[in-house]
C-alpha positions as a printed NumPy array, in Angstrom:
array([[-11.37 ,  54.184,  50.887],
       [-12.712,  54.906,  54.333],
       [-11.421,  57.95 ,  56.187],
       [-10.119,  57.412,  59.71 ],
       [ -9.398,  53.716,  59.474],
       [ -6.765,  51.34 ,  58.177],
       [ -7.441,  50.832,  54.472],
       [ -5.284,  47.708,  54.143],
       [ -8.308,  45.456,  53.339],
       [ -9.487,  47.878,  50.65 ],
       [ -5.977,  48.076,  49.203],
       [ -5.641,  44.282,  49.155],
       [ -8.99 ,  44.03 ,  47.363],
       [ -7.92 ,  46.669,  44.836],
       [ -4.589,  44.986,  44.128],
       [ -6.151,  41.544,  43.72 ],
       [ -8.81 ,  42.972,  41.419],
       [ -6.035,  44.237,  39.135],
       [ -4.259,  40.893,  39.279],
       [ -7.491,  39.08 ,  38.429],
       [ -8.155,  41.414,  35.481],
       [ -4.645,  40.775,  34.152],
       [ -5.212,  37.033,  34.556],
       [ -8.503,  37.202,  32.645],
       [ -6.779,  39.167,  29.87 ],
       [ -4.152,  36.43 ,  29.694],
       [ -6.796,  33.689,  29.543],
       [ -8.504,  35.547,  26.701],
       [ -5.239,  35.785,  24.802],
       [ -4.668,  32.039,  25.17 ],
       [ -8.194,  31.327,  23.922],
       [ -7.66 ,  33.477,  20.841],
       [ -4.07 ,  32.603,  19.974],
       [ -3.131,  29.388,  21.788],
       [ -2.771,  26.024,  20.081],
       [ -1.993,  23.772,  23.028],
       [  1.736,  24.147,  22.516],
       [  4.471,  26.498,  23.703],
       [  3.587,  30.018,  22.531],
       [  5.763,  31.987,  20.153],
       [  7.954,  34.732,  21.597],
       [  5.382,  37.352,  20.677],
       [  2.744,  35.79 ,  22.948],
       [  4.949,  34.368,  25.706],
       [  4.442,  37.319,  28.049],
       [  0.75 ,  37.63 ,  27.201],
       [  0.13 ,  33.974,  28.144],
       [  2.174,  34.114,  31.351],
       [ -0.568,  34.431,  33.982],
       [ -2.665,  31.679,  32.381],
       [ -0.163,  29.135,  31.086],
       [  3.525,  28.375,  31.405],
       [  5.691,  26.161,  29.234],
       [  9.284,  25.406,  30.202],
       [ 11.365,  23.462,  27.742],
       [ 11.679,  22.748,  24.048],
       [  9.416,  20.94 ,  21.6  ],
       [ 10.766,  18.089,  19.545],
       [ 10.543,  18.351,  15.778],
       [  7.635,  16.695,  14.075],
       [  4.875,  15.564,  16.445],
       [  5.185,  18.297,  19.068],
       [  3.131,  17.992,  22.258],
       [  2.961,  19.285,  25.821],
       [  4.833,  16.151,  26.898],
       [  7.967,  17.612,  25.271],
       [  8.052,  20.264,  27.974],
       [ 10.109,  19.882,  31.128],
       [  7.263,  21.69 ,  32.869],
       [  3.775,  22.731,  31.89 ],
       [  1.069,  24.394,  33.976],
       [ -2.378,  25.894,  33.393],
       [ -3.235,  28.32 ,  36.188],
       [ -6.368,  29.51 ,  37.919],
       [ -6.628,  33.075,  39.267],
       [ -3.624,  34.087,  41.42 ],
       [ -4.128,  35.763,  44.79 ],
       [ -2.054,  37.963,  47.081],
       [ -2.342,  37.867,  50.884],
       [ -0.412,  40.596,  52.695],
       [  1.187,  39.458,  55.942],
       [  3.099,  42.642,  56.791],
       [  4.293,  45.886,  55.204],
       [  7.131,  44.238,  53.282],
       [  6.028,  40.654,  52.521],
       [  3.059,  39.059,  50.775],
       [  1.974,  35.505,  50.099],
       [  1.418,  34.777,  46.416],
       [ -0.97 ,  31.849,  45.99 ],
       [ -0.905,  30.057,  42.645],
       [ -3.445,  27.349,  41.845],
       [ -2.368,  24.989,  39.094],
       [ -5.398,  23.418,  37.425],
       [ -3.339,  20.87 ,  35.511],
       [  0.217,  20.265,  34.465],
       [  3.291,  18.115,  34.704],
       [  6.871,  18.386,  35.87 ],
       [  9.877,  16.393,  34.733],
       [ 11.963,  14.879,  37.502],
       [ 15.215,  15.457,  35.578],
       [ 15.057,  19.205,  36.169],
       [ 18.803,  19.478,  36.832],
       [ 19.504,  18.681,  33.174],
       [ 18.08 ,  22.008,  32.019],
       [ 15.677,  22.663,  29.175],
       [ 17.853,  22.754,  26.054],
       [ 16.431,  19.414,  24.841],
       [ 12.892,  17.979,  24.793],
       [ 11.906,  16.14 ,  27.954],
       [ 12.052,  12.397,  28.397],
       [  8.294,  11.873,  28.706],
       [  8.809,   8.801,  30.906],
       [ 10.104,  11.167,  33.602],
       [  7.056,  13.456,  33.48 ],
       [  4.805,  13.466,  36.537],
       [  1.307,  14.837,  36.04 ],
       [ -0.658,  16.701,  38.704],
       [ -3.836,  18.77 ,  39.032],
       [ -5.534,  21.146,  41.464],
       [ -2.384,  21.989,  43.381],
       [ -2.013,  25.237,  45.317],
       [  1.455,  26.602,  45.935],
       [  2.31 ,  29.567,  48.128],
       [  5.36 ,  31.789,  47.797],
       [  6.517,  34.409,  50.256],
       [  7.372,  37.463,  48.165],
       [  8.95 ,  40.721,  49.395],
       [  7.497,  43.934,  48.053],
       [  8.046,  47.675,  48.229],
       [  5.91 ,  50.728,  47.548],
       [  7.16 ,  53.527,  45.355],
       [  5.53 ,  56.552,  43.805],
       [  5.464,  58.613,  40.638],
       [  4.998,  62.274,  41.482],
       [  3.835,  64.942,  39.069],
       [  1.504,  67.844,  38.451],
       [ -1.38 ,  68.011,  36.034],
       [ -4.122,  70.627,  36.226],
       [ -6.633,  68.071,  35.038],
       [ -6.043,  66.106,  38.25 ],
       [ -6.032,  69.021,  40.692],
       [ -3.978,  71.912,  41.98 ],
       [ -1.285,  70.15 ,  43.983],
       [  1.276,  67.427,  43.579],
       [ -0.208,  64.112,  42.558],
       [  1.371,  60.814,  43.494],
       [  0.625,  57.511,  41.801],
       [  1.659,  54.823,  44.288],
       [  2.905,  51.516,  42.926],
       [  3.369,  48.203,  44.687],
       [  6.4  ,  46.362,  43.312],
       [  6.671,  42.62 ,  43.969],
       [ 10.197,  41.185,  44.022],
       [  9.48 ,  37.8  ,  42.468],
       [ 13.185,  37.051,  42.05 ],
       [ 13.503,  36.974,  45.865],
       [ 10.493,  34.73 ,  46.466],
       [ 10.712,  31.392,  48.216],
       [  8.299,  28.482,  48.289],
       [  6.539,  27.956,  51.608],
       [  3.8  ,  25.416,  50.91 ],
       [  2.434,  22.938,  48.388],
       [ -1.05 ,  21.514,  48.879],
       [ -1.536,  18.685,  48.461],
       [  2.133,  17.812,  48.878],
       [  3.616,  16.154,  45.801],
       [  5.473,  12.96 ,  46.576],
       [  9.179,  13.496,  45.869],
       [  8.281,  16.429,  43.628],
       [  8.717,  19.51 ,  45.797],
       [ 12.287,  20.269,  44.67 ],
       [ 11.373,  19.985,  40.998],
       [  8.226,  22.067,  41.435],
       [ 10.145,  24.746,  43.315],
       [ 12.768,  24.918,  40.56 ],
       [ 10.259,  25.274,  37.726],
       [  8.006,  27.734,  39.521],
       [ 10.881,  30.008,  40.487],
       [ 11.681,  30.124,  36.781],
       [  8.024,  30.959,  36.212],
       [  8.158,  33.849,  38.705],
       [ 11.12 ,  35.237,  36.775],
       [  8.902,  35.197,  33.689],
       [  6.154,  37.042,  35.568],
       [  8.655,  39.699,  36.565],
       [ 10.103,  40.023,  33.073],
       [  6.599,  40.397,  31.642],
       [  5.769,  43.265,  33.997],
       [  3.259,  41.431,  36.167],
       [  5.162,  42.392,  39.315],
       [  3.911,  46.019,  39.351],
       [  0.406,  46.973,  40.522],
       [ -1.257,  50.281,  41.343],
       [ -1.997,  51.009,  44.992],
       [ -5.178,  52.826,  46.042],
       [ -5.722,  56.084,  44.123],
       [ -5.67 ,  59.32 ,  46.118],
       [ -6.494,  62.285,  43.895],
       [ -9.007,  64.164,  46.057],
       [ -8.517,  67.707,  47.325],
       [ -8.638,  67.14 ,  51.092],
       [ -4.846,  66.55 ,  51.348],
       [ -5.386,  63.72 ,  53.811],
       [ -3.266,  60.644,  53.266],
       [ -4.84 ,  57.228,  52.958],
       [ -3.65 ,  54.968,  55.788],
       [ -2.544,  51.503,  54.655],
       [ -0.944,  49.261,  57.273],
       [ -0.833,  45.606,  56.264],
       [  1.026,  44.629,  59.435],
       [ -1.751,  45.899,  61.694],
       [ -4.382,  44.197,  59.55 ],
       [ -2.649,  40.854,  59.153],
       [ -4.064,  37.825,  60.922],
       [ -2.971,  34.2  ,  60.724],
       [ -3.291,  33.979,  56.951],
       [ -1.33 ,  30.763,  56.651],
       [ -0.472,  27.954,  59.021],
       [  3.115,  27.771,  57.78 ],
       [  6.173,  27.386,  59.981],
       [  8.34 ,  29.538,  57.714],
       [  6.283,  32.694,  58.269]])
């Protein structure tokens, strides 16, 4: 933190560092416990930031092609455009979507309807709020201590860009990825710690994303 200035860049760096660490933990879990197929329920949340499987495997020769949607992700990133909205950027290294997404995922996919893609970046506009946990602990200091949390509302996100654009696939991709964001929320990846402030000078850290925001995206919807 830097006293006397807007610490929004430092806060953004701190939040993204946490997100990256969580992603790397997820990648490590996949490397240790993954088998190239949909994870069991015990590992579903642990895999979430690295891989996502939507659908049901067929009996016998199961494969990724059974899935209505599959994606392997690179590191996610948050760009803050104001004090209540952020842009979540997801880079999909490889995957596929099934064009029959309206049929649901109770049965294995018709592999002939799968469309593969790679190196696609999608951006979602996500509202967020900041809340705090207040308490006293002599080990931390004499006064009240507040742990500030940034809470992303993934269930209210909407897709704003796909690059490169997928021919006739935007609606399907939006459907599957909104389901994915629900998984991220359910698995607790929507809560991050804001900048710590446990010193004894009683001065508040100034964080104003709106004042710091520039033209982060060339998107009409913003």
